Tab-separated table of C-alpha atoms in Angstrom:
chain	number	residue	atom	x	y	z
A	1	UNK	CA	-41.087	32.096	17.019
A	2	UNK	CA	-43.832	30.287	18.987
A	3	UNK	CA	-47.492	29.604	18.408
A	4	UNK	CA	-50.041	31.162	20.830
A	5	UNK	CA	-51.927	28.897	23.228
A	6	UNK	CA	-54.175	26.856	23.103
A	7	UNK	CA	-53.548	25.953	19.449
A	8	UNK	CA	-49.784	25.846	19.919
A	9	UNK	CA	-49.261	22.090	20.371
A	10	UNK	CA	-51.658	21.115	17.589
A	11	UNK	CA	-50.222	23.643	15.137
A	12	UNK	CA	-46.671	22.623	15.992
A	13	UNK	CA	-47.393	18.948	15.395
A	14	UNK	CA	-49.241	19.643	12.150
A	15	UNK	CA	-46.504	21.843	10.730
A	16	UNK	CA	-43.828	19.364	11.765
A	17	UNK	CA	-45.541	16.515	9.907
A	18	UNK	CA	-46.157	18.591	6.802
A	19	UNK	CA	-42.526	19.687	6.837
A	20	UNK	CA	-41.430	16.055	6.914
A	21	UNK	CA	-43.746	15.236	4.024
A	22	UNK	CA	-42.183	18.038	2.007
A	23	UNK	CA	-38.714	16.719	2.816
A	24	UNK	CA	-39.609	13.214	1.644
A	25	UNK	CA	-41.081	14.633	-1.558
A	26	UNK	CA	-37.707	16.260	-2.246
A	27	UNK	CA	-35.938	12.901	-2.043
A	28	UNK	CA	-34.887	12.773	1.608
A	29	UNK	CA	-35.630	9.217	2.736
A	30	UNK	CA	-34.705	9.898	6.372
A	31	UNK	CA	-36.330	12.792	8.223
A	32	UNK	CA	-36.406	13.773	11.892
A	33	UNK	CA	-36.488	16.791	14.198
A	34	UNK	CA	-34.215	17.540	17.151
A	35	UNK	CA	-34.291	20.390	19.675
A	36	UNK	CA	-31.582	23.010	19.094
A	37	UNK	CA	-29.740	22.601	22.380
A	38	UNK	CA	-26.041	22.037	23.047
A	39	UNK	CA	-24.559	19.186	21.015
A	40	UNK	CA	-24.161	16.060	23.143
A	41	UNK	CA	-20.945	15.125	21.361
A	42	UNK	CA	-19.174	18.458	21.771
A	43	UNK	CA	-16.847	17.211	24.519
A	44	UNK	CA	-15.893	14.163	22.440
A	45	UNK	CA	-15.273	16.415	19.443
A	46	UNK	CA	-12.915	18.585	21.510
A	47	UNK	CA	-11.059	15.523	22.768
A	48	UNK	CA	-10.727	14.262	19.195
A	49	UNK	CA	-9.228	17.579	18.091
A	50	UNK	CA	-6.852	17.653	21.052
A	51	UNK	CA	-5.515	14.220	20.068
A	52	UNK	CA	-4.477	15.630	16.697
A	53	UNK	CA	-6.780	13.411	14.674
A	54	UNK	CA	-8.012	16.244	12.428
A	55	UNK	CA	-4.703	16.504	10.595
A	56	UNK	CA	-4.599	19.399	8.125
A	57	UNK	CA	-8.349	20.090	8.335
A	58	UNK	CA	-7.756	23.483	9.928
A	59	UNK	CA	-11.383	24.552	9.532
A	60	UNK	CA	-12.354	22.117	12.293
A	61	UNK	CA	-10.368	23.661	15.178
A	62	UNK	CA	-10.910	27.136	13.709
A	63	UNK	CA	-14.650	26.876	14.382
A	64	UNK	CA	-14.349	24.617	17.409
A	65	UNK	CA	-16.515	26.607	19.838
A	66	UNK	CA	-19.185	27.334	17.221
A	67	UNK	CA	-20.031	23.624	17.101
A	68	UNK	CA	-21.252	23.563	20.683
A	69	UNK	CA	-24.645	25.063	19.868
A	70	UNK	CA	-26.422	25.705	16.532
A	71	UNK	CA	-27.243	29.209	17.745
A	72	UNK	CA	-23.846	30.129	16.285
A	73	UNK	CA	-25.347	29.419	12.846
A	74	UNK	CA	-28.834	30.869	13.307
A	75	UNK	CA	-29.463	33.190	16.231
A	76	UNK	CA	-32.579	32.207	18.115
A	77	UNK	CA	-32.711	28.708	16.602
A	78	UNK	CA	-35.104	26.358	18.391
A	79	UNK	CA	-35.345	23.298	16.154
A	80	UNK	CA	-33.109	21.350	13.788
A	81	UNK	CA	-34.674	19.336	10.983
A	82	UNK	CA	-32.226	16.571	10.027
A	83	UNK	CA	-32.543	14.721	6.734
A	84	UNK	CA	-30.736	11.888	4.986
A	85	UNK	CA	-30.530	11.174	1.254
A	86	UNK	CA	-29.247	7.815	0.053
A	87	UNK	CA	-26.654	7.606	-2.679
A	88	UNK	CA	-26.135	4.722	-5.075
A	89	UNK	CA	-23.381	2.203	-4.533
A	90	UNK	CA	-23.273	0.980	-8.114
A	91	UNK	CA	-21.086	-2.014	-8.919
A	92	UNK	CA	-19.054	-3.260	-5.972
A	93	UNK	CA	-16.535	-5.948	-5.272
A	94	UNK	CA	-17.645	-8.952	-3.178
A	95	UNK	CA	-15.091	-7.605	-0.691
A	96	UNK	CA	-13.447	-4.174	-0.677
A	97	UNK	CA	-9.957	-3.908	-2.069
A	98	UNK	CA	-7.093	-3.581	0.334
A	99	UNK	CA	-3.330	-3.430	-0.155
A	100	UNK	CA	-0.533	-5.741	0.883
A	101	UNK	CA	0.257	-5.090	4.547
A	102	UNK	CA	3.774	-5.868	5.653
A	103	UNK	CA	4.693	-8.701	7.935
A	104	UNK	CA	7.987	-9.840	9.385
A	105	UNK	CA	9.776	-12.122	6.999
A	106	UNK	CA	7.797	-11.136	3.914
A	107	UNK	CA	4.381	-9.993	2.837
A	108	UNK	CA	0.922	-11.185	3.715
A	109	UNK	CA	-2.181	-11.029	1.506
A	110	UNK	CA	-4.520	-8.228	2.531
A	111	UNK	CA	-7.104	-9.123	5.125
A	112	UNK	CA	-10.737	-8.207	4.616
A	113	UNK	CA	-13.290	-9.475	7.058
A	114	UNK	CA	-16.545	-10.902	5.794
A	115	UNK	CA	-18.662	-10.698	8.947
A	116	UNK	CA	-21.323	-13.300	9.474
A	117	UNK	CA	-24.851	-12.153	8.620
A	118	UNK	CA	-27.179	-10.891	11.287
A	119	UNK	CA	-29.341	-13.602	12.729
A	120	UNK	CA	-33.005	-12.909	12.274
A	121	UNK	CA	-34.553	-10.084	10.264
A	122	UNK	CA	-33.475	-6.493	10.414
A	123	UNK	CA	-36.095	-4.554	12.329
A	124	UNK	CA	-38.104	-1.826	10.677
A	125	UNK	CA	-37.725	0.623	13.549
A	126	UNK	CA	-34.643	2.111	15.117
A	127	UNK	CA	-35.525	0.541	18.436
A	128	UNK	CA	-35.268	-2.993	17.017
A	129	UNK	CA	-32.713	-5.085	18.905
A	130	UNK	CA	-31.472	-7.927	16.682
A	131	UNK	CA	-28.812	-10.194	18.156
A	132	UNK	CA	-25.282	-9.037	17.357
A	133	UNK	CA	-23.381	-10.799	14.573
A	134	UNK	CA	-21.740	-14.010	15.805
A	135	UNK	CA	-17.971	-13.850	16.278
A	136	UNK	CA	-15.828	-15.128	13.452
A	137	UNK	CA	-14.245	-18.538	14.003
A	138	UNK	CA	-10.768	-18.790	15.414
A	139	UNK	CA	-8.389	-21.392	14.142
A	140	UNK	CA	-5.076	-22.188	12.603
A	141	UNK	CA	-3.348	-19.263	10.961
A	142	UNK	CA	-4.983	-16.528	13.041
A	143	UNK	CA	-3.793	-12.936	12.787
A	144	UNK	CA	-4.585	-10.070	15.159
A	145	UNK	CA	-6.240	-7.191	13.338
A	146	UNK	CA	-7.115	-3.547	13.762
A	147	UNK	CA	-8.215	-1.539	16.753
A	148	UNK	CA	-10.405	-4.359	18.035
A	149	UNK	CA	-7.525	-6.751	18.663
A	150	UNK	CA	-9.726	-9.541	17.265
A	151	UNK	CA	-8.318	-12.349	15.147
A	152	UNK	CA	-9.078	-13.355	11.586
A	153	UNK	CA	-8.516	-16.783	10.093
A	154	UNK	CA	-6.786	-17.459	6.793
A	155	UNK	CA	-10.046	-18.152	4.977
A	156	UNK	CA	-11.041	-14.520	5.525
A	157	UNK	CA	-8.198	-13.174	3.410
A	158	UNK	CA	-8.670	-11.959	-0.134
A	159	UNK	CA	-6.155	-10.880	-2.731
A	160	UNK	CA	-5.665	-7.514	-4.374
A	161	UNK	CA	-7.433	-7.093	-7.700
A	162	UNK	CA	-7.396	-3.869	-9.718
A	163	UNK	CA	-10.555	-4.658	-11.638
A	164	UNK	CA	-14.195	-4.045	-10.699
A	165	UNK	CA	-16.332	-7.161	-10.679
A	166	UNK	CA	-17.542	-7.953	-14.179
A	167	UNK	CA	-15.845	-4.919	-15.729
A	168	UNK	CA	-12.421	-6.231	-16.738
A	169	UNK	CA	-10.067	-3.415	-17.531
A	170	UNK	CA	-10.435	0.179	-18.555
A	171	UNK	CA	-11.155	-0.003	-22.264
A	172	UNK	CA	-7.593	0.736	-23.332
A	173	UNK	CA	-6.271	-2.173	-21.305
A	174	UNK	CA	-5.527	-0.182	-18.167
A	175	UNK	CA	-6.682	-1.260	-14.692
A	176	UNK	CA	-9.248	1.020	-13.105
A	177	UNK	CA	-9.087	2.990	-9.866
A	178	UNK	CA	-11.986	2.939	-7.449
A	179	UNK	CA	-13.961	5.976	-6.269
A	180	UNK	CA	-15.987	6.238	-3.058
A	181	UNK	CA	-19.666	5.749	-3.840
A	182	UNK	CA	-20.763	9.196	-2.683
A	183	UNK	CA	-18.447	10.881	-5.210
A	184	UNK	CA	-19.738	8.975	-8.255
A	185	UNK	CA	-22.201	11.725	-9.117
A	186	UNK	CA	-22.584	15.507	-9.003
A	187	UNK	CA	-21.132	17.555	-6.152
A	188	UNK	CA	-23.424	16.531	-3.316
A	189	UNK	CA	-23.037	19.829	-1.464
A	190	UNK	CA	-24.848	21.773	-4.177
A	191	UNK	CA	-27.314	18.988	-4.936
A	192	UNK	CA	-28.394	18.644	-1.308
A	193	UNK	CA	-28.185	22.344	-0.488
A	194	UNK	CA	-30.502	23.344	-3.335
A	195	UNK	CA	-33.175	20.988	-2.007
A	196	UNK	CA	-32.654	22.111	1.566
A	197	UNK	CA	-33.124	25.724	0.503
A	198	UNK	CA	-36.347	24.745	-1.252
A	199	UNK	CA	-37.477	23.118	1.981
A	200	UNK	CA	-36.471	26.167	4.032
A	201	UNK	CA	-38.386	28.486	1.698
A	202	UNK	CA	-41.489	26.308	2.052
A	203	UNK	CA	-41.253	26.490	5.846
A	204	UNK	CA	-40.892	30.273	5.865
A	205	UNK	CA	-43.934	30.560	3.587
A	206	UNK	CA	-45.967	28.334	5.906
A	207	UNK	CA	-44.915	30.308	8.974
A	208	UNK	CA	-44.513	33.971	7.941
A	209	UNK	CA	-41.940	35.767	10.042
A	210	UNK	CA	-39.946	32.638	10.807
A	211	UNK	CA	-36.261	32.345	9.946
A	212	UNK	CA	-34.330	29.361	8.603
A	213	UNK	CA	-30.814	28.320	7.606
A	214	UNK	CA	-29.961	25.354	5.362
A	215	UNK	CA	-26.811	23.357	6.137
A	216	UNK	CA	-25.177	20.726	3.908
A	217	UNK	CA	-21.700	20.299	5.349
A	218	UNK	CA	-21.475	24.075	4.963
A	219	UNK	CA	-21.606	25.307	8.579
A	220	UNK	CA	-20.140	24.305	11.983
A	221	UNK	CA	-22.872	21.835	12.932
A	222	UNK	CA	-22.182	18.427	14.488
A	223	UNK	CA	-24.542	16.811	11.993
A	224	UNK	CA	-24.284	13.193	13.142
A	225	UNK	CA	-24.965	14.276	16.713
A	226	UNK	CA	-28.198	16.036	15.789
A	227	UNK	CA	-29.161	13.259	13.372
A	228	UNK	CA	-28.955	10.758	16.218
A	229	UNK	CA	-31.043	13.055	18.412
A	230	UNK	CA	-33.580	13.342	15.580
A	231	UNK	CA	-33.946	9.545	15.479
A	232	UNK	CA	-32.194	8.944	12.162
A	233	UNK	CA	-29.777	6.353	13.525
A	234	UNK	CA	-26.849	5.657	15.818
A	235	UNK	CA	-23.151	6.394	15.407
A	236	UNK	CA	-21.340	3.127	14.708
A	237	UNK	CA	-17.866	1.967	15.620
A	238	UNK	CA	-16.730	3.272	12.220
A	239	UNK	CA	-18.082	6.726	13.266
A	240	UNK	CA	-20.709	6.604	10.500
A	241	UNK	CA	-24.375	7.234	11.235
A	242	UNK	CA	-26.191	3.925	10.699
A	243	UNK	CA	-29.906	3.352	10.187
A	244	UNK	CA	-31.373	-0.135	10.589
A	245	UNK	CA	-33.348	0.116	7.334
A	246	UNK	CA	-31.046	2.289	5.227
A	247	UNK	CA	-27.577	1.327	6.416
A	248	UNK	CA	-25.037	4.158	6.241
A	249	UNK	CA	-24.768	5.093	2.566
A	250	UNK	CA	-26.568	8.421	2.809
A	251	UNK	CA	-25.805	12.137	2.997
A	252	UNK	CA	-26.874	14.296	5.922
A	253	UNK	CA	-28.346	17.765	5.711
A	254	UNK	CA	-30.163	20.131	8.047
A	255	UNK	CA	-32.604	23.012	8.145
A	256	UNK	CA	-32.330	25.189	11.251
A	257	UNK	CA	-35.361	27.237	12.252
A	258	UNK	CA	-36.455	29.564	15.033
A	259	UNK	CA	-39.786	27.716	15.101
A	260	UNK	CA	-40.503	25.340	17.941
A	261	UNK	CA	-41.254	22.094	16.099
A	262	UNK	CA	-42.295	18.711	17.470
A	263	UNK	CA	-39.107	16.747	18.234
A	264	UNK	CA	-38.705	13.064	17.426
A	265	UNK	CA	-37.468	10.439	19.837
A	266	UNK	CA	-33.676	10.192	19.764
A	267	UNK	CA	-31.778	7.020	18.916
A	268	UNK	CA	-30.422	5.870	22.254
A	269	UNK	CA	-29.118	2.382	21.452
A	270	UNK	CA	-26.149	1.153	19.453
A	271	UNK	CA	-26.801	-1.901	17.297
A	272	UNK	CA	-23.167	-2.712	16.550
A	273	UNK	CA	-23.071	-5.408	19.207
A	274	UNK	CA	-19.784	-7.313	19.300
A	275	UNK	CA	-19.139	-6.803	15.583
A	276	UNK	CA	-15.744	-5.285	14.742
A	277	UNK	CA	-15.774	-5.815	10.975
A	278	UNK	CA	-15.181	-2.137	10.187
A	279	UNK	CA	-12.267	-1.846	12.605
A	280	UNK	CA	-10.591	-4.982	11.320
A	281	UNK	CA	-11.050	-4.280	7.603
A	282	UNK	CA	-9.582	-0.763	7.571
A	283	UNK	CA	-6.565	-0.928	5.235
A	284	UNK	CA	-4.591	1.722	7.145
A	285	UNK	CA	-5.734	0.779	10.664
A	286	UNK	CA	-7.146	4.281	11.016
A	287	UNK	CA	-9.350	3.552	14.039
A	288	UNK	CA	-7.524	4.433	17.236
A	289	UNK	CA	-10.278	2.584	19.085
A	290	UNK	CA	-13.957	1.803	18.484
A	291	UNK	CA	-15.877	4.994	17.670
A	292	UNK	CA	-12.640	7.011	17.262
A	293	UNK	CA	-11.130	7.669	13.824
A	294	UNK	CA	-7.617	9.001	13.378
A	295	UNK	CA	-8.318	10.944	10.197
A	296	UNK	CA	-4.614	11.331	9.450
A	297	UNK	CA	-4.523	7.610	8.593
A	298	UNK	CA	-7.899	7.416	6.842
A	299	UNK	CA	-7.791	6.868	3.068
A	300	UNK	CA	-10.596	9.382	2.585
A	301	UNK	CA	-8.525	12.036	4.343
A	302	UNK	CA	-5.335	11.071	2.536
A	303	UNK	CA	-6.917	11.198	-0.921
A	304	UNK	CA	-9.231	14.198	-0.427
A	305	UNK	CA	-8.324	16.507	2.449
A	306	UNK	CA	-4.538	16.157	2.493
A	307	UNK	CA	-2.906	18.664	0.171
A	308	UNK	CA	0.706	17.589	0.660
A	309	UNK	CA	2.428	14.284	-0.131
A	310	UNK	CA	0.719	11.155	1.152
A	311	UNK	CA	3.061	9.685	3.800
A	312	UNK	CA	5.276	7.008	2.267
A	313	UNK	CA	4.349	4.454	4.916
A	314	UNK	CA	0.655	4.756	3.998
A	315	UNK	CA	0.882	4.831	0.206
A	316	UNK	CA	0.757	1.075	-0.244
A	317	UNK	CA	-2.307	0.896	1.986
A	318	UNK	CA	-4.209	3.265	-0.302
A	319	UNK	CA	-4.516	0.332	-2.704
A	320	UNK	CA	-6.528	1.322	-5.760
A	321	UNK	CA	-8.643	3.970	-4.029
A	322	UNK	CA	-8.441	7.097	-6.173
A	323	UNK	CA	-10.814	9.294	-4.196
A	324	UNK	CA	-12.247	8.417	-0.812
A	325	UNK	CA	-12.861	4.955	0.613
A	326	UNK	CA	-15.891	2.768	1.390
A	327	UNK	CA	-14.223	-0.180	3.122
A	328	UNK	CA	-15.622	0.378	6.626
A	329	UNK	CA	-19.105	0.737	5.134
A	330	UNK	CA	-18.829	-2.111	2.639
A	331	UNK	CA	-18.129	-4.654	5.380
A	332	UNK	CA	-20.859	-3.403	7.740
A	333	UNK	CA	-23.644	-6.010	8.081
A	334	UNK	CA	-26.248	-3.241	8.224
A	335	UNK	CA	-25.406	-2.339	4.628
A	336	UNK	CA	-25.951	-5.848	3.286
A	337	UNK	CA	-29.612	-5.439	2.442
A	338	UNK	CA	-29.882	-1.670	2.641
A	339	UNK	CA	-30.292	0.687	-0.255
A	340	UNK	CA	-32.224	-1.679	-2.527
A	341	UNK	CA	-34.390	1.155	-3.828
A	342	UNK	CA	-33.241	3.638	-6.437
A	343	UNK	CA	-31.970	6.649	-4.446
A	344	UNK	CA	-32.825	10.229	-5.343
A	345	UNK	CA	-29.159	11.162	-5.659
A	346	UNK	CA	-27.951	10.450	-9.220
A	347	UNK	CA	-25.263	7.806	-9.664
A	348	UNK	CA	-22.869	8.094	-12.602
A	349	UNK	CA	-21.130	4.740	-13.301
A	350	UNK	CA	-18.398	6.422	-15.360
A	351	UNK	CA	-17.249	8.206	-12.200
A	352	UNK	CA	-17.249	5.072	-10.036
A	353	UNK	CA	-14.227	3.480	-11.727
A	354	UNK	CA	-11.667	5.665	-13.527
A	355	UNK	CA	-8.540	4.960	-15.559
A	356	UNK	CA	-5.754	6.509	-13.424
A	357	UNK	CA	-3.213	6.566	-16.271
A	358	UNK	CA	-5.608	8.632	-18.356
A	359	UNK	CA	-5.913	11.190	-15.555
A	360	UNK	CA	-2.191	11.892	-15.651
A	361	UNK	CA	-2.642	13.356	-19.121
A	362	UNK	CA	-5.114	16.048	-17.978
A	363	UNK	CA	-3.908	19.626	-17.946
A	364	UNK	CA	-5.627	22.290	-15.828
A	365	UNK	CA	-8.223	23.163	-18.478
A	366	UNK	CA	-9.120	19.547	-19.230
A	367	UNK	CA	-9.416	18.801	-15.521
A	368	UNK	CA	-11.757	21.765	-15.035
A	369	UNK	CA	-14.018	20.717	-17.902
A	370	UNK	CA	-14.262	17.132	-16.683
A	371	UNK	CA	-14.586	17.587	-12.928
A	372	UNK	CA	-15.717	21.153	-12.126
A	373	UNK	CA	-19.236	20.090	-11.090
A	374	UNK	CA	-18.212	16.954	-9.222
A	375	UNK	CA	-16.782	16.205	-5.787
A	376	UNK	CA	-13.360	15.663	-7.391
A	377	UNK	CA	-13.023	19.423	-7.683
A	378	UNK	CA	-12.428	19.592	-3.926
A	379	UNK	CA	-8.830	18.421	-4.019
A	380	UNK	CA	-8.156	19.957	-7.424
A	381	UNK	CA	-5.935	18.600	-10.155
A	382	UNK	CA	-2.815	18.249	-8.000
A	383	UNK	CA	-4.525	16.050	-5.431
A	384	UNK	CA	-6.350	13.798	-7.878
A	385	UNK	CA	-3.352	13.224	-10.140
A	386	UNK	CA	-1.174	12.574	-7.086
A	387	UNK	CA	-3.672	9.889	-6.085
A	388	UNK	CA	-3.720	8.445	-9.606
A	389	UNK	CA	0.041	7.992	-9.515
A	390	UNK	CA	-0.107	6.277	-6.116
A	391	UNK	CA	-2.779	3.874	-7.389
A	392	UNK	CA	-0.697	3.027	-10.456
A	393	UNK	CA	2.273	2.299	-8.223
A	394	UNK	CA	0.157	-0.056	-6.138
A	395	UNK	CA	-1.284	-1.850	-9.163
A	396	UNK	CA	2.220	-2.307	-10.533
A	397	UNK	CA	1.420	-2.554	-14.243
A	398	UNK	CA	4.386	-1.786	-16.517
A	399	UNK	CA	2.015	-0.319	-19.098
A	400	UNK	CA	1.593	2.667	-16.762
A	401	UNK	CA	5.259	3.668	-16.958
A	402	UNK	CA	4.985	6.033	-19.966
A	403	UNK	CA	2.203	8.047	-18.299
A	404	UNK	CA	4.119	8.141	-15.015
A	405	UNK	CA	7.361	9.177	-16.681
A	406	UNK	CA	5.550	12.029	-18.404
A	407	UNK	CA	4.179	13.090	-14.998
A	408	UNK	CA	7.754	13.560	-13.769
A	409	UNK	CA	7.748	16.877	-15.641
A	410	UNK	CA	4.478	18.103	-14.126
A	411	UNK	CA	4.698	21.558	-12.492
A	412	UNK	CA	3.114	20.228	-9.265
A	413	UNK	CA	5.545	18.801	-6.709
A	414	UNK	CA	3.059	16.324	-5.250
A	415	UNK	CA	2.375	14.836	-8.690
A	416	UNK	CA	6.069	14.495	-9.528
A	417	UNK	CA	6.841	12.945	-6.142
A	418	UNK	CA	4.007	10.429	-6.411
A	419	UNK	CA	4.959	9.558	-9.989
A	420	UNK	CA	8.570	8.862	-9.015
A	421	UNK	CA	7.426	6.672	-6.127
A	422	UNK	CA	5.098	4.746	-8.437
A	423	UNK	CA	7.830	4.213	-11.024
A	424	UNK	CA	10.157	2.899	-8.321
A	425	UNK	CA	7.450	0.522	-7.107
A	426	UNK	CA	6.732	-0.859	-10.559
A	427	UNK	CA	10.389	-1.300	-11.460
A	428	UNK	CA	11.145	-2.948	-8.129
A	429	UNK	CA	8.322	-5.428	-8.544
A	430	UNK	CA	9.237	-6.105	-12.157
A	431	UNK	CA	12.857	-6.783	-11.289
A	432	UNK	CA	11.791	-8.923	-8.329
A	433	UNK	CA	9.620	-11.108	-10.529
A	434	UNK	CA	12.420	-11.564	-13.044
A	435	UNK	CA	14.987	-12.352	-10.355
A	436	UNK	CA	12.691	-14.424	-8.179
A	437	UNK	CA	13.018	-12.080	-5.206
A	438	UNK	CA	10.071	-11.181	-2.921
A	439	UNK	CA	8.022	-8.394	-4.503
A	440	UNK	CA	7.289	-6.499	-1.314
A	441	UNK	CA	6.542	-2.792	-1.823
A	442	UNK	CA	9.293	-0.583	-0.478
A	443	UNK	CA	9.047	2.382	1.852
């Protein structure tokens, strides 16, 4: 749908600005408009699929061709409104938790990079060009890390701790498992989608005869690609969309329309510079190279998307992550001072850190009551309790053994398998401590 000349340009600009105002009023801090042409990243997406990095996410190759152009979602689409809504990060560790990676001749404490702060102030606009973070010092005791091949010195290493900062243990004396920040609240799909539909209805009322389609991770749209083209940010080396003012802790959503709206200037520059903090800090070394994630090694994939057993060689690297992972975002310098305002998306602290031993006692009905309206519902009871057992095995607390032994009789194979692995880990470590042997986790 187009406006008649000569009022077309003025009407288009006016409607575009009013649409953005409506989006901000609904809690979307980031708003921009992109033309609905072929996705720039479609070729890269195809290459990523061909390399097998999607794992068991069969819906991605199934709708491969549909992601080339948003016309597959809304016929006659001309514009894509992209929005971002921040989510709370709650209480975080000074450094993200990582497991004990193996090393020849023994074990090494986990390595988490604390990148040096950006020099100068963070610019207000996306075109700001601050100097890149300075490289970390090299010195005695260096270790090559991650996809970057960069080195980290011994003073950058931190130890595993199962407790959130300032929280101690989980009430009953049990260590807590960590949840990715985005999941510590209601199911974001519904929360975002409801507001996008409100926005779409407003647009159709303002332009009678127009058609819209709301998308919140619910259709084959390369969202980060169109968000970059709408000026919301750039895609970082950790593959997250990053905004200079907001960092990367935000959800993306879209409203497609057959109206010709005024497009925003795209983000054409990367502000990652020489920084490789995200690549180096990844507990499972999931980045095949900068800007390329092998999802089959990513903790978020392993704890959410994967329905089968988590590969034995990656279980120790899951650490105490129960659902999802924030490591590559936590270490990003652009997130240091971002998100200081209270976001529109509700944060529920009780969902940010959870007692994994308690989860093992949930039957199907109890799980449904507790998690039906949250993101945890995505991988169902079997997936979440599998993860809980893995976390308990990594924490290694003998007090978890009764809950794990009870889980050995669970009807779900993945829960029983994870529970047995966790029991073996705890008993091995316990016997190692008593005998004075190295307490390296086993494969």
